[in-house]
Structures are given as structure tokens and as C-alpha cells.
PDB file of C-alpha atoms in Angstrom:
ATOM      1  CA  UNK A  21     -23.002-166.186  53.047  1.00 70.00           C
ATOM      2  CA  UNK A  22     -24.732-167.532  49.995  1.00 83.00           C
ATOM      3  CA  UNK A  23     -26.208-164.579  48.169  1.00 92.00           C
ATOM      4  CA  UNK A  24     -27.558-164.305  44.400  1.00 95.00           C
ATOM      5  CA  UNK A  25     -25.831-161.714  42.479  1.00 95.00           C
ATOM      6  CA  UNK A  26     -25.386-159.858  38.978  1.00 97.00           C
ATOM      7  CA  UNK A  27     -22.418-162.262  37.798  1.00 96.00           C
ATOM      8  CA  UNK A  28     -23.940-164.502  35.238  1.00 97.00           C
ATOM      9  CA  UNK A  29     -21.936-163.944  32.619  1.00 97.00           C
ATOM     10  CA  UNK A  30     -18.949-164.744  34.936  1.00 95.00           C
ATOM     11  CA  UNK A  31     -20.078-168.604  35.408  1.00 95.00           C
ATOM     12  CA  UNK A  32     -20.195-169.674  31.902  1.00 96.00           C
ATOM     13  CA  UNK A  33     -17.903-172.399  31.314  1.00 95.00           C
ATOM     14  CA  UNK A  34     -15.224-173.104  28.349  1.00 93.00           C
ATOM     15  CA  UNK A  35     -18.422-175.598  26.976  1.00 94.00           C
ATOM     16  CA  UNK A  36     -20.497-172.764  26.734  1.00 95.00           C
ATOM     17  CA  UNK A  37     -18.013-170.447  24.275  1.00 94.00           C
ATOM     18  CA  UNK A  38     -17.062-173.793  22.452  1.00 92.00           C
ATOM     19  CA  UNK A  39     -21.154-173.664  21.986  1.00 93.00           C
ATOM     20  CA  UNK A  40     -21.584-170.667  20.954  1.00 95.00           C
ATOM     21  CA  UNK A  41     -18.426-170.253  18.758  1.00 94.00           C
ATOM     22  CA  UNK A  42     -19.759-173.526  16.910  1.00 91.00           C
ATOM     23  CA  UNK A  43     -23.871-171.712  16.991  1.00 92.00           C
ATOM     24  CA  UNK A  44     -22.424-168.581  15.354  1.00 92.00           C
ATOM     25  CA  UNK A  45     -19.071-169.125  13.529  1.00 85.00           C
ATOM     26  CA  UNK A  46     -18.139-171.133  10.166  1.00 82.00           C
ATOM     27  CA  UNK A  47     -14.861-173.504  10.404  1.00 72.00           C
ATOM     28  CA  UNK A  48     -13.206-171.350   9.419  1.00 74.00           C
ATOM     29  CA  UNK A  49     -13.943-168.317  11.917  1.00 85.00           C
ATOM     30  CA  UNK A  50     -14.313-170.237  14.866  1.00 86.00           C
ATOM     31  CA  UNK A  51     -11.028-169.729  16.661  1.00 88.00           C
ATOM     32  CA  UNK A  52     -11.641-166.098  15.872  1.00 90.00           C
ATOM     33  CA  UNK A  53     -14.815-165.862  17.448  1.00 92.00           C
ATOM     34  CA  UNK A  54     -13.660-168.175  20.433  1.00 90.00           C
ATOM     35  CA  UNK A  55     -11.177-165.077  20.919  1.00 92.00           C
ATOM     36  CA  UNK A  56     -13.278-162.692  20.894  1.00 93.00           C
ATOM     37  CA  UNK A  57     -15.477-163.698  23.587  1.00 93.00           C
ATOM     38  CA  UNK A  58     -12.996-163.174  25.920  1.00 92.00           C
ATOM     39  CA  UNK A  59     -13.169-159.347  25.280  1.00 94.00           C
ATOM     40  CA  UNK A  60     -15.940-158.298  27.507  1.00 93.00           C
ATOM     41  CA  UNK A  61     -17.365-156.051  25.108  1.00 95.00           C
ATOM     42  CA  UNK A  62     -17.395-158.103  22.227  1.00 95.00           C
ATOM     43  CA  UNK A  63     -18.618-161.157  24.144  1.00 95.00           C
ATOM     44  CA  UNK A  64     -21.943-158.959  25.098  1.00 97.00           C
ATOM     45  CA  UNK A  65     -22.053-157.961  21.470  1.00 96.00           C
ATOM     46  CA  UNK A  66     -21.898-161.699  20.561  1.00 96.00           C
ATOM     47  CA  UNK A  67     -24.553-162.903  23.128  1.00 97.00           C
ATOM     48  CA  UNK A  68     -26.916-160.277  21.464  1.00 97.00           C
ATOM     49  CA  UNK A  69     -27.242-162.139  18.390  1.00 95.00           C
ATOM     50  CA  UNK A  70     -30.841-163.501  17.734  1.00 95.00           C
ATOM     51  CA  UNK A  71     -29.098-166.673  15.752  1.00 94.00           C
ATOM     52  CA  UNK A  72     -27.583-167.583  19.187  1.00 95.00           C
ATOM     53  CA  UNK A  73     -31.137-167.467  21.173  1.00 94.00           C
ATOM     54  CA  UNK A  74     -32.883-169.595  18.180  1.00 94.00           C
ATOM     55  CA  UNK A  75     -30.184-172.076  18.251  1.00 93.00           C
ATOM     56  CA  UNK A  76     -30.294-172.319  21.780  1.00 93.00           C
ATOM     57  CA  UNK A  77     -34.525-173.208  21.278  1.00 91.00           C
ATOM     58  CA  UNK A  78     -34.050-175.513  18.349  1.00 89.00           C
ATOM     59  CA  UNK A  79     -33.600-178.055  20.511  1.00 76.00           C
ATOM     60  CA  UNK A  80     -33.182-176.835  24.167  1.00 71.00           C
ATOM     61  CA  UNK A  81     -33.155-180.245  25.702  1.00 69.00           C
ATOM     62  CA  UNK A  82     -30.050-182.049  24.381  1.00 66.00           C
ATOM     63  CA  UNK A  83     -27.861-178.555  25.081  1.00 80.00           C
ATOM     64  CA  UNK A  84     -24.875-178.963  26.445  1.00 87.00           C
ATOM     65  CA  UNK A  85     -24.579-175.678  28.182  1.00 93.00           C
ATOM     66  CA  UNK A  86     -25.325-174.362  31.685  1.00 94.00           C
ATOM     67  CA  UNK A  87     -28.294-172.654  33.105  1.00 93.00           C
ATOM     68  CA  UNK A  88     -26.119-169.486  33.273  1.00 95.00           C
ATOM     69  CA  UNK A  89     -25.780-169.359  29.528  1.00 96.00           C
ATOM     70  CA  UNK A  90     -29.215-170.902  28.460  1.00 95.00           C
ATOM     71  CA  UNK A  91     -31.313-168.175  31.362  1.00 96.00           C
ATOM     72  CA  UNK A  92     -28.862-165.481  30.396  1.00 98.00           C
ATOM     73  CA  UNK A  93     -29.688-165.309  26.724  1.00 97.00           C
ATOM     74  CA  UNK A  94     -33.066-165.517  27.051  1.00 96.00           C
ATOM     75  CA  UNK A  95     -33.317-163.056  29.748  1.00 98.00           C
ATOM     76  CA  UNK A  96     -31.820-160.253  27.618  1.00 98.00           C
ATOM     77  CA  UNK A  97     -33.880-160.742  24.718  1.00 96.00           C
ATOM     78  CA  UNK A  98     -36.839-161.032  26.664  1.00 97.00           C
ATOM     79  CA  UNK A  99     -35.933-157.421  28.959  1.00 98.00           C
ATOM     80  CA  UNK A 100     -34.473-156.412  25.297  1.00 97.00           C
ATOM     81  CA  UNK A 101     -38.163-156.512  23.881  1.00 96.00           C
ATOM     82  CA  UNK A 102     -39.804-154.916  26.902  1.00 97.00           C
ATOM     83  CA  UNK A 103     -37.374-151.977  26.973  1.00 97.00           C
ATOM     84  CA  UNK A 104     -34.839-152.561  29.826  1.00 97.00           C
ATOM     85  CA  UNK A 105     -31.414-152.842  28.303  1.00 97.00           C
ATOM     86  CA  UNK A 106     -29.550-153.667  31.521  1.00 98.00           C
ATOM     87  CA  UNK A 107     -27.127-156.367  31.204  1.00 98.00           C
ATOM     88  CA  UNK A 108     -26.517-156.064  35.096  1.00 98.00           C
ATOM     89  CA  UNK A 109     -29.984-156.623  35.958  1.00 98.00           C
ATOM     90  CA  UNK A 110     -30.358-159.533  33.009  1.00 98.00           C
ATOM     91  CA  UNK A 111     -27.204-160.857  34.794  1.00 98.00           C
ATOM     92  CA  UNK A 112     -28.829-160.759  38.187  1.00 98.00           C
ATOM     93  CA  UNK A 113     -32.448-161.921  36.946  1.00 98.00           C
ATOM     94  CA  UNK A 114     -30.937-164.870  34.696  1.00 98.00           C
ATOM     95  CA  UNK A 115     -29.525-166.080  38.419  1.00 96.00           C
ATOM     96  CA  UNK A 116     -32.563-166.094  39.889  1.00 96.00           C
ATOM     97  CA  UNK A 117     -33.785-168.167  37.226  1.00 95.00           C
ATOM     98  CA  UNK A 118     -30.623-170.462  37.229  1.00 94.00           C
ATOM     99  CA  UNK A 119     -30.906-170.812  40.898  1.00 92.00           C
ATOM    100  CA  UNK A 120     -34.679-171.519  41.625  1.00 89.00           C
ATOM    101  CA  UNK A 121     -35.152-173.567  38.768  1.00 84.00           C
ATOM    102  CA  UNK A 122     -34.758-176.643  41.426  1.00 72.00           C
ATOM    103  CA  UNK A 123     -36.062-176.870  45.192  1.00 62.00           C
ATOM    104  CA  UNK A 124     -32.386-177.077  46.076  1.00 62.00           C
ATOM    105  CA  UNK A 125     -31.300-173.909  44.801  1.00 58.00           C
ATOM    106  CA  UNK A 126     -33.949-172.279  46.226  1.00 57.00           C
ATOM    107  CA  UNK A 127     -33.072-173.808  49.884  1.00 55.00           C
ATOM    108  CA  UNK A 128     -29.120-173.172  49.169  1.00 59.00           C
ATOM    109  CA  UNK A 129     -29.959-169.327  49.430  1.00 63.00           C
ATOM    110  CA  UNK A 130     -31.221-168.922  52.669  1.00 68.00           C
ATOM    111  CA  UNK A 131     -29.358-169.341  55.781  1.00 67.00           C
ATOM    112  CA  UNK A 132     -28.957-172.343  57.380  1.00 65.00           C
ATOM    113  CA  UNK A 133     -30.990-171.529  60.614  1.00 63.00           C
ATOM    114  CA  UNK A 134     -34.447-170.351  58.577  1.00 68.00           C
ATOM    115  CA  UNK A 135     -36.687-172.651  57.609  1.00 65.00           C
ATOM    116  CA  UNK A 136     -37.544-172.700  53.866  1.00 61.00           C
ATOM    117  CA  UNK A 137     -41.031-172.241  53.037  1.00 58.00           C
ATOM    118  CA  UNK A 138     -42.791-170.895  49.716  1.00 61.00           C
ATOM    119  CA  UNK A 139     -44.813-168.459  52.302  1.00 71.00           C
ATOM    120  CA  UNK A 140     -44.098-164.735  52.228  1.00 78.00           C
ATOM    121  CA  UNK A 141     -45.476-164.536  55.677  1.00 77.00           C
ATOM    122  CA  UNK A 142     -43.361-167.080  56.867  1.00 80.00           C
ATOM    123  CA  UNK A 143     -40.448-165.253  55.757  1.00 82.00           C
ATOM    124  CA  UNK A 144     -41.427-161.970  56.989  1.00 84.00           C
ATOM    125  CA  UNK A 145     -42.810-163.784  60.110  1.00 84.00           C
ATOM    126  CA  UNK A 146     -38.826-164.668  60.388  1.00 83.00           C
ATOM    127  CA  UNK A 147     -37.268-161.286  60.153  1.00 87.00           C
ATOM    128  CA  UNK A 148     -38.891-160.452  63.314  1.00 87.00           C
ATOM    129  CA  UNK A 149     -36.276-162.704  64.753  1.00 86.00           C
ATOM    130  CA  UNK A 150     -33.753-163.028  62.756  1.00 89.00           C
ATOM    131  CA  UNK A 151     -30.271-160.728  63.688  1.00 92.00           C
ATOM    132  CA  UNK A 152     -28.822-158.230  60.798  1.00 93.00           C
ATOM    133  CA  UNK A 153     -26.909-160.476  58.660  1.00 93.00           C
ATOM    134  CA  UNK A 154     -29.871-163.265  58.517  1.00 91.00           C
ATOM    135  CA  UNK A 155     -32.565-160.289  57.849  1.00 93.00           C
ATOM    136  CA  UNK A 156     -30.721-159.002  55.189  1.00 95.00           C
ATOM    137  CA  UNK A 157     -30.508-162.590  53.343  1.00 93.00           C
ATOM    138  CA  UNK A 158     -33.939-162.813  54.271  1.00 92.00           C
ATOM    139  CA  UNK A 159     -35.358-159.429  52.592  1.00 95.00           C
ATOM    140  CA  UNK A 160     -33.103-160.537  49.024  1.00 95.00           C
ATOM    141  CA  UNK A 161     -34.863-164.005  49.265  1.00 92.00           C
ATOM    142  CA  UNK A 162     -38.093-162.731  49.237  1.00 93.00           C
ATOM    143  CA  UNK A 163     -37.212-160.916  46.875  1.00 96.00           C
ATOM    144  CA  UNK A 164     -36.072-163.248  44.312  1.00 95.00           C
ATOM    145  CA  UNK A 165     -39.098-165.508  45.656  1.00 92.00           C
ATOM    146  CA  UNK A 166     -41.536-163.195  44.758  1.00 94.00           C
ATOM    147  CA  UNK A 167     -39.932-162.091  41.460  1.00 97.00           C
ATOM    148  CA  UNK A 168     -39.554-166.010  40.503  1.00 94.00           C
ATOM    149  CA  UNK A 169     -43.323-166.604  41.625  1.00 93.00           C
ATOM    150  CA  UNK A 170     -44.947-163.703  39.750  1.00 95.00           C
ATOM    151  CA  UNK A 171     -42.312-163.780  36.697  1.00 96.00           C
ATOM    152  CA  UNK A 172     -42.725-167.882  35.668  1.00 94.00           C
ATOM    153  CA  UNK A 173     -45.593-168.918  37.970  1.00 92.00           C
ATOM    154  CA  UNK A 174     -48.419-165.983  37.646  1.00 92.00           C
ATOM    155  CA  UNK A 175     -50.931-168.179  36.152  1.00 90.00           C
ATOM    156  CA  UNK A 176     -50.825-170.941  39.458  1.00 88.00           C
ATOM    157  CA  UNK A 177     -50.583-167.934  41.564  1.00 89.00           C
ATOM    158  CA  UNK A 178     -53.636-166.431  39.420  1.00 89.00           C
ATOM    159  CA  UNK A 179     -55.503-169.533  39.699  1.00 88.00           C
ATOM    160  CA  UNK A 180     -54.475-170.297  44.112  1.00 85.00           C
ATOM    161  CA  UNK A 181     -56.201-166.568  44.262  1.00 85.00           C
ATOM    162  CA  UNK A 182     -59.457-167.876  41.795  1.00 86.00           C
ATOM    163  CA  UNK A 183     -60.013-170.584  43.948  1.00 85.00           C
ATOM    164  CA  UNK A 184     -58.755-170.372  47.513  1.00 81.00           C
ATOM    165  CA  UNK A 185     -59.376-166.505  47.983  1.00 79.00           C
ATOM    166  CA  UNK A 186     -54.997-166.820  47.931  1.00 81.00           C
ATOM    167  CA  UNK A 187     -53.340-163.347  48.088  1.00 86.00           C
ATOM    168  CA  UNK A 188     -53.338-161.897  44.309  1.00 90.00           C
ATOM    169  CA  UNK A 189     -50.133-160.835  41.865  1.00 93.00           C
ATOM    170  CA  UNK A 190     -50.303-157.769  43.526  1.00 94.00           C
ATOM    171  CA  UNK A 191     -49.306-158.300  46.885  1.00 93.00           C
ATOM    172  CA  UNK A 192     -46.330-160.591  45.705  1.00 94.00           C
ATOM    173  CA  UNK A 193     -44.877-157.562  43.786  1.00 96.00           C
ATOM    174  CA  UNK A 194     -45.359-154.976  46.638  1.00 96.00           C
ATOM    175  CA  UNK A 195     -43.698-157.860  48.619  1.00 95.00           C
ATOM    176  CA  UNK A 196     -40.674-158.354  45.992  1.00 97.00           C
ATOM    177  CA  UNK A 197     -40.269-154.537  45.578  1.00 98.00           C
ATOM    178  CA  UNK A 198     -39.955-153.217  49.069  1.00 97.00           C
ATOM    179  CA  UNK A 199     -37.837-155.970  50.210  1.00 97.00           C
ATOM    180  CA  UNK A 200     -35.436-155.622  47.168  1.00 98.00           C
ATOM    181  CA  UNK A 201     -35.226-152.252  48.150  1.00 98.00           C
ATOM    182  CA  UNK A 202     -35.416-152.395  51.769  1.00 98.00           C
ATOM    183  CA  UNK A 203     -32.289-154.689  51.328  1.00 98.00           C
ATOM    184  CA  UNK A 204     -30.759-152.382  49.207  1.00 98.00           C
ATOM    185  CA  UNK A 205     -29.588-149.600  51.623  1.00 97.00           C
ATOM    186  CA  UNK A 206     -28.802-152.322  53.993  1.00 97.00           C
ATOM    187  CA  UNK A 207     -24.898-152.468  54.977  1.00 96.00           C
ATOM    188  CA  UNK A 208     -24.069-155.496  53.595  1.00 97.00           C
ATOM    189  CA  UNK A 209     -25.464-154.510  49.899  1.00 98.00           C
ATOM    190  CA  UNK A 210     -22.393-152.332  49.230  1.00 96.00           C
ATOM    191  CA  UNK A 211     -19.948-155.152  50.401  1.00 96.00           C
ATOM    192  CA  UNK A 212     -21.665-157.826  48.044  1.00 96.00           C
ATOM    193  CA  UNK A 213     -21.948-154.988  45.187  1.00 96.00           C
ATOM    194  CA  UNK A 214     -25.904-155.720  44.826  1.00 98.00           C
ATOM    195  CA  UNK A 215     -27.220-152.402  46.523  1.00 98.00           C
ATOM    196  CA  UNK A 216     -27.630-151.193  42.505  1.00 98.00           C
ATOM    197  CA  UNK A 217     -29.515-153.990  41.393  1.00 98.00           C
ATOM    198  CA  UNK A 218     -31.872-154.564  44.388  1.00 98.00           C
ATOM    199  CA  UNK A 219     -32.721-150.761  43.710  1.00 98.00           C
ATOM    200  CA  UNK A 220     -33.265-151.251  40.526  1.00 98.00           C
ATOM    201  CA  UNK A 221     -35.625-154.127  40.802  1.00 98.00           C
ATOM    202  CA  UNK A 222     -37.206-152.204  43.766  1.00 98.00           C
ATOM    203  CA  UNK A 223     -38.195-149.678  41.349  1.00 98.00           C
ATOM    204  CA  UNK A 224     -38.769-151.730  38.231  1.00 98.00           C
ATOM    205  CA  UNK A 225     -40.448-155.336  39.732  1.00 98.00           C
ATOM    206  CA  UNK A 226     -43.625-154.811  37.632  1.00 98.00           C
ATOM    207  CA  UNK A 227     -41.410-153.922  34.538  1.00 98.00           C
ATOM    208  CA  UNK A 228     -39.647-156.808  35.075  1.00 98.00           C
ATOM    209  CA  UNK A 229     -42.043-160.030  36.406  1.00 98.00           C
ATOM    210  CA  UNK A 230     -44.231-158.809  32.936  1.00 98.00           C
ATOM    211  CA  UNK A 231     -40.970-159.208  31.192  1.00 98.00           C
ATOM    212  CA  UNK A 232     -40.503-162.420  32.594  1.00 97.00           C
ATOM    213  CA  UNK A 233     -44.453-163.480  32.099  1.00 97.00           C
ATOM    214  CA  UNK A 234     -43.347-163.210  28.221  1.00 96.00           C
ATOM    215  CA  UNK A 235     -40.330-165.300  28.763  1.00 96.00           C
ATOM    216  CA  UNK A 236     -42.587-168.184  30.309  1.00 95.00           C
ATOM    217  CA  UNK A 237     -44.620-167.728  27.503  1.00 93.00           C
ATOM    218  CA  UNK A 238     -42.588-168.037  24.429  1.00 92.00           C
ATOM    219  CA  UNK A 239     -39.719-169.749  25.714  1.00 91.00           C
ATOM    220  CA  UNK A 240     -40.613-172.449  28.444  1.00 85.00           C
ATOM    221  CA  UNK A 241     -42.074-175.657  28.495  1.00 69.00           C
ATOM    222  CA  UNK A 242     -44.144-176.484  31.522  1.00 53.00           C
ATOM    223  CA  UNK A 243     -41.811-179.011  32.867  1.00 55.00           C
ATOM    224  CA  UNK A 244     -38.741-176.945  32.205  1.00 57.00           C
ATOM    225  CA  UNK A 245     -39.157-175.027  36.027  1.00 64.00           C
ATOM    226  CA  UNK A 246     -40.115-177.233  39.096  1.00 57.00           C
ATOM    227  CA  UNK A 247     -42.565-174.836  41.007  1.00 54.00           C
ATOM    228  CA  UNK A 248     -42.487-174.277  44.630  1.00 53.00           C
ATOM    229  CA  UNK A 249     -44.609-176.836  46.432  1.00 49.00           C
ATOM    230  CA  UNK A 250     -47.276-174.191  47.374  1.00 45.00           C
ATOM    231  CA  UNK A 251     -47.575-173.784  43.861  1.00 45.00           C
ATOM    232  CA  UNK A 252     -48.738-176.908  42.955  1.00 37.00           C
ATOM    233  CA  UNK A 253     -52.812-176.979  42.827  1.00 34.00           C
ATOM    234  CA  UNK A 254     -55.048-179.828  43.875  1.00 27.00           C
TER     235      UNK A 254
END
């Protein structure tokens, strides 16, 4: 089953500590630094630094990191500033940004027998049909849908409501939040360690899509996100 979950800092790849030992150390610390960052504790410590995130924006396009690293840091500075030091849910929100940032991640995370579509109510039209395990990866799509929608894309959504009469921010959240947390008591939450997370951004959605309204803000160029194609206005 392919399933987003809080493990960002898991997928970053010998490039990425060779990137940031060479953003944060002098020649003559590096190695130092390189072994540090495999000390769990220290490596969060390190990937707190504010010199890391403004090297990383200096010149974001000719980075030679992945998504994991590049989402992750800005994530946690950007939940940092709004008061929500969780490094499990920047791990988990930093995926959904690493994942939907291209149509094909977004299609690679639902099953194979539902349709994709950038439609709530096609989703939720789904579940109606759709057995336990399928409903389950259904509720933490929407989920991540609607947190990816309202988080990088609430100005289009804003402006499909102005001018088409489109549902408004609101109804994406309730959307996000009660299937995050309906999915979160399901079953298969425990076994895929993400009941915690999907409660917590069941409970904290708002907290977080405003947090993420700042990232999009200060941090991302138009083109750096390719928006669902529902999201793209005439």
C-alpha cells in the first residue's frame, strides 16, 4: 500500500549531509559535522539552523538536494514561526509537499482501482464503494489533498470560489480535518504508525494550512508547485 508518512528525515540521501556539512561547516570541521548528523539528535539540532534554510534560498534552483531535505527545512521553520514545534508532523507535512509537488506523486498515493481526480466529492463519492483498506487510503488522501490545496493553493481556490460560486477555504479544511481524523482511529493507522499524526492534523488543519499559506508566501516561486488541474483558472 502506498501511504504518506512522518519519515522525512529518513529519505535524505548521503548528497544531502555532504550539502549541508559544506552549507554549515569550514574545511576544517566538515568531517566533524558530517558525523554528527548521523546522531539523531544532533542532526535535528543541525537542521534548525537558520544559515542552512538561507543557503538553501540563495539559490534554490541549481540545489543539488532532494525534495525531502529542501520541503523539510522549510517546513520547520515555517511551523517553527507559527508555534507548532513538531518535528513528526513537519516530517509528515514536508511529505505531502515532496509528494504532490508533481501530478504523479499525487496519483502514486491512491490505489490503483480509484480514479484520481482533484474533486473532494469525487473522492468521498468513492468511499461509498470502496472496501476497508481502499477507504482508509482514501480518507488520508483527502486529507493530504485538502491540506496541499488550502496550504500552497488558497489564493486559486479563493479566486474558483470569487468567480464560479466554487466551495470556499472552509469546506476544504472541514474536509481535510475529519478525514485525517476519521482515518486516524482506523485499524490500519496503528500498523503504518500514522494514527498520531492524522490526529494531530485532525485537530490542528487550520493551524497548519495558515502555516503553510506563509510558506507559499515567503518561500515559493509560482512555478516551483504544479497545481492540480482543477486549480488552474480560465
Amino acid at each position: 500500500m502506498k501511504l504518506l508518512r512522518p519519515n522525512c528525515r529518513d529519505q535524505f540521501t548521503s548528497e544531502d549531509l555532504a550539502f549541508i556539512t559544506e552549507a554549515l561547516g569550514s574545511e576544517t570541521d566538515r568531517d566533524v559535522l558530517f558525523d554528527l548528523l548521523t546522531d539523531p539528535e544532533m542532526r535535528d539540532m543541525i537542521l534548525d539552523q537558520d544559515k542552512l534554510r538561507d543557503v538553501i534560498l540563495a539559490n534554490p534552483k541549481f540545489l543539488h538536494i532532494t525534495p525531502h531535505l529542501y520541503f523539510y527545512v522549510l517546513v520547520r521553520q515555517t511551523l517553527r514561526r507559527a508555534g507548532i514545534d513538531d518535528r513528526q508532523l513537519t516530517d509528515y507535512v514536508a511529505e505531502v509537499l515532496t509528494d504532490f509537488s508533481n501530478a504523479e506523486g499525487r496519483r502514486r498515493s491512491l490505489p490503483d482501482n480509484v480514479k484520481d481526480s482533484s474533486y473532494l466529492f469525487e473522492m468521498m463519492a468513492a468511499l461509498q464503494e470502496a472496501d476497508d483498506q481502499t477507504a482508509f487510503q482514501i480518507r488520508a488522501h483527502i486529507g493530504n489533498r485538502s491540506l496541499f490545496m488550502t496550504g500552497i493553493f488558497a489564493e486559486n481556490l479563493k479566486e474558483r470560489t470569487r468567480r464560479r460560486g466554487a466551495p470556499d477555504i472552509s469546506y476544504y479544511e472541514h474536509m481535510g480535518a475529519a478525514n485525517f481524523r476519521a482515518a486516524s482511529h482506523h485499524r490500519l493507522a496503528d500498523e503504518f504508525e500514522v494514527s498520531e499524526v492524522f490526529e494531530k492534523l485532525g485537530d490542528r488543519f487550520h493551524e497548519t494550512r495558515i502555516a503553510l499559506n506563509d510558506l507559499r508566501e515567503r518561500y515559493l516561486a509560482m512555478d516551483d508547485i504544479e497545481p492540480p488541474g482543477s486549480l488552474l483558472l480560465n
